[in-house]
Amino acid sequence: MNLLTWLVEVFNSHWTLPGGQTLLIREVVGNVFGLASALGGMRRRVWAWPVGIIGNLLLLTVFLGSILSPEHELPSLLGQAGRQVMFIAVAIYGWVRWRQASSDGGQVTPRWAPWSARIGIVLIMVIGTVALTPLFRLLGSWEPVWADAWTFVGSLMATYGMARGWTEFWLIWIAVDVVGVPLLFSSGFYATGFMYVFYGVFTAIGFVVWARAQKGDKPQVDTLLPAPQVQRPEETP
């Protein structure tokens, strides 16, 4: 057996669950990398981004199920697959931002997003879901397609919020999980579904950790500069 054949067999290795359902090993491994990335993100470690990218690449191959693994008869979740691509793109952006903070001798400082950003995120999630639903349905994504579109747009906003250091990104993940878990179970992606259940608890903890970190972190450099002193005229006797 040559190396290429071995890699192909490992790539398509799976367990058969009760009821004849298929669980791809790379789906489990991809979610383990995702969990490690989430833990690193909660601790604001730069390595969280490259670890997450590896998990995204593995899960991308999983959600293109009917295309890459037709023998397992897994459905394609195009929203889930597409968001892995977007994860990678946004992760590169976040990786750069967090590396810049690290090179300055510190970490990304958690902060609340401005109200304009909060309103923008809500509008993007709602409008993006409505706009992408018919497109995903046309491309053959699993029903309910709106749930696939919601998880796609919400995941993009959550990853972007993490890159910017906005504490609210944890709350966006919770909104994604509430919709994403039933969708994943109904489409047969059990490993990812169970991982999302765990993420729901984990993201609540992460939100508390980041909210507390806002009180304990040092202020940004520009706030450490002394305020300009106003010269007062000399008093005359």
XYZ file of C-alpha atoms in Angstrom:
237
model
C 0.000 0.000 0.000
C 1.531 3.292 -1.059
C 1.194 6.536 0.861
C -1.450 8.000 -1.458
C -3.699 4.944 -1.129
C -3.314 5.018 2.654
C -4.255 8.707 2.800
C -7.360 8.098 0.683
C -8.459 5.232 2.935
C -7.892 7.313 6.076
C -9.737 10.222 4.460
C -12.808 8.043 3.879
C -12.636 5.992 7.094
C -15.906 5.891 8.989
C -17.907 4.219 11.721
C -21.347 2.778 11.107
C -23.769 3.820 13.839
C -26.974 2.040 14.899
C -29.602 2.569 12.241
C -27.028 2.479 9.446
C -25.891 6.084 9.882
C -22.331 6.921 8.811
C -19.894 8.855 10.995
C -16.773 9.988 9.159
C -13.613 9.933 11.258
C -12.446 13.178 9.691
C -15.651 14.813 10.942
C -14.657 13.876 14.503
C -11.061 15.019 14.007
C -12.170 18.301 12.420
C -14.381 19.067 15.398
C -11.561 18.246 17.825
C -9.461 20.897 16.077
C -12.440 23.258 16.275
C -12.742 22.679 20.001
C -9.027 23.302 20.501
C -9.364 26.541 18.532
C -12.311 27.641 20.702
C -10.314 26.974 23.868
C -7.430 29.003 22.484
C -9.811 31.783 21.525
C -11.227 31.952 25.030
C -7.672 32.340 26.359
C -6.884 34.803 23.536
C -3.980 32.754 22.144
C -2.771 33.436 18.602
C -2.403 29.713 17.846
C -6.196 29.388 18.000
C -6.454 30.679 14.424
C -4.152 28.220 12.549
C -5.553 25.307 14.580
C -9.052 26.396 13.602
C -8.078 26.584 9.931
C -7.004 22.929 9.970
C -10.373 21.976 11.437
C -12.171 24.091 8.826
C -10.386 22.306 5.985
C -11.361 18.899 7.350
C -14.993 19.897 7.892
C -15.171 21.413 4.419
C -14.588 17.943 2.993
C -17.238 16.524 5.325
C -20.049 18.895 4.386
C -19.435 18.349 0.690
C -20.669 14.848 1.520
C -22.516 13.806 -1.614
C -19.732 15.234 -3.783
C -16.600 13.856 -2.101
C -18.048 10.759 -0.425
C -20.988 9.566 -2.569
C -20.541 5.989 -1.326
C -21.603 7.082 2.187
C -24.795 8.757 0.927
C -24.266 11.828 3.083
C -26.138 15.006 2.119
C -24.354 18.172 1.109
C -24.848 21.132 3.424
C -23.682 23.921 1.171
C -24.114 26.595 3.826
C -22.017 24.584 6.263
C -19.422 23.912 3.555
C -19.371 27.528 2.413
C -18.910 28.811 5.927
C -15.761 26.707 6.297
C -14.315 28.647 3.352
C -15.392 31.928 4.933
C -13.955 30.782 8.274
C -10.585 30.312 6.649
C -10.676 33.749 5.018
C -11.759 35.533 8.206
C -9.371 33.423 10.300
C -6.443 34.716 8.274
C -7.633 38.260 9.047
C -7.992 37.437 12.740
C -4.616 35.717 12.793
C -2.951 38.868 11.469
C -4.734 41.140 13.972
C -3.938 38.958 16.958
C -0.310 38.533 15.879
C 0.014 42.316 15.740
C -1.291 42.557 19.302
C 1.084 39.796 20.380
C 4.080 41.464 18.740
C 3.289 44.590 20.766
C 3.764 42.549 23.917
C 0.130 41.910 24.817
C -3.104 40.210 23.807
C -6.239 41.292 22.046
C -8.234 43.358 24.536
C -11.900 42.275 24.778
C -14.333 45.157 24.435
C -18.010 45.733 23.781
C -18.917 46.390 20.174
C -20.330 49.857 19.432
C -24.082 50.063 18.907
C -23.600 50.732 15.214
C -21.760 47.395 14.901
C -24.424 45.560 16.904
C -27.211 46.873 14.689
C -25.173 46.077 11.589
C -24.585 42.483 12.720
C -28.310 41.890 13.343
C -29.250 43.358 9.971
C -26.610 41.320 8.138
C -27.756 38.101 9.812
C -31.430 38.657 8.973
C -30.963 40.026 5.450
C -28.202 37.544 4.662
C -30.379 34.601 5.721
C -33.292 35.789 3.581
C -31.030 36.419 0.590
C -29.076 33.160 0.735
C -31.989 30.795 1.418
C -33.257 30.625 -2.199
C -29.674 30.371 -3.483
C -28.846 27.430 -1.216
C -32.149 25.765 -2.135
C -31.347 26.155 -5.820
C -27.956 24.560 -5.256
C -29.556 21.602 -3.498
C -28.764 22.213 0.162
C -30.498 20.193 2.901
C -33.865 21.376 4.216
C -34.714 23.517 6.074
C -32.486 25.660 3.907
C -33.077 28.854 5.919
C -31.372 27.162 8.895
C -28.341 26.379 6.742
C -28.246 30.016 5.582
C -28.615 31.297 9.174
C -25.681 29.224 10.449
C -23.579 30.383 7.501
C -24.180 34.099 8.037
C -24.092 33.880 11.838
C -20.834 31.947 11.849
C -19.259 34.553 9.593
C -20.347 37.369 11.915
C -19.165 35.501 15.018
C -15.719 34.849 13.547
C -15.398 38.462 12.437
C -16.424 39.649 15.913
C -13.777 37.417 17.477
C -11.139 38.870 15.152
C -12.159 42.389 16.218
C -12.120 41.445 19.897
C -15.854 42.100 20.457
C -17.182 40.181 23.460
C -20.615 39.835 21.824
C -19.237 37.301 19.343
C -19.893 34.578 21.936
C -23.592 35.484 21.946
C -23.714 35.217 18.160
C -22.351 31.674 18.427
C -25.165 30.782 20.814
C -27.702 32.045 18.268
C -25.988 29.900 15.624
C -25.985 26.796 17.825
C -29.704 27.053 18.625
C -30.490 26.661 14.919
C -27.480 24.614 13.842
C -27.836 21.686 16.261
C -31.274 20.481 15.035
C -30.147 20.949 11.423
C -27.018 18.834 11.893
C -28.845 16.012 13.666
C -31.593 15.915 11.039
C -29.021 15.679 8.229
C -26.995 12.900 9.892
C -23.887 14.841 10.954
C -23.967 13.566 14.538
C -20.376 14.306 15.558
C -20.737 17.960 14.598
C -24.205 18.109 16.143
C -22.986 16.818 19.516
C -20.018 19.169 19.325
C -22.400 22.089 18.765
C -24.302 21.086 21.902
C -21.049 21.294 23.827
C -20.193 24.577 22.101
C -23.476 26.035 23.366
C -22.340 25.549 26.964
C -18.775 26.513 26.172
C -19.731 29.769 24.459
C -21.733 30.863 27.507
C -18.631 30.311 29.636
C -16.475 32.107 27.073
C -18.774 35.119 27.157
C -18.383 35.390 30.947
C -14.591 34.981 30.696
C -14.255 37.732 28.096
C -16.651 40.041 29.933
C -14.557 39.703 33.096
C -11.328 40.156 31.132
C -12.560 43.589 30.039
C -12.311 44.712 33.654
C -8.908 43.184 34.313
C -6.979 44.003 31.140
C -4.789 47.059 30.876
C -6.175 49.845 28.701
C -4.914 50.383 25.203
C -1.693 52.297 24.629
C -3.392 55.500 23.583
C -5.306 55.638 26.882
C -2.062 55.342 28.832
C -0.698 58.596 27.490
C -0.850 61.481 29.944
C -3.501 64.079 29.281
C -2.149 67.369 27.973
C -1.585 69.930 30.686
C -3.255 73.277 30.270
C -0.889 76.123 30.989
C -2.387 78.679 33.344
C -1.176 82.285 33.290
C 1.065 83.348 36.108
C -0.805 85.085 38.875
C 0.186 88.681 39.339
C 0.797 89.883 42.877
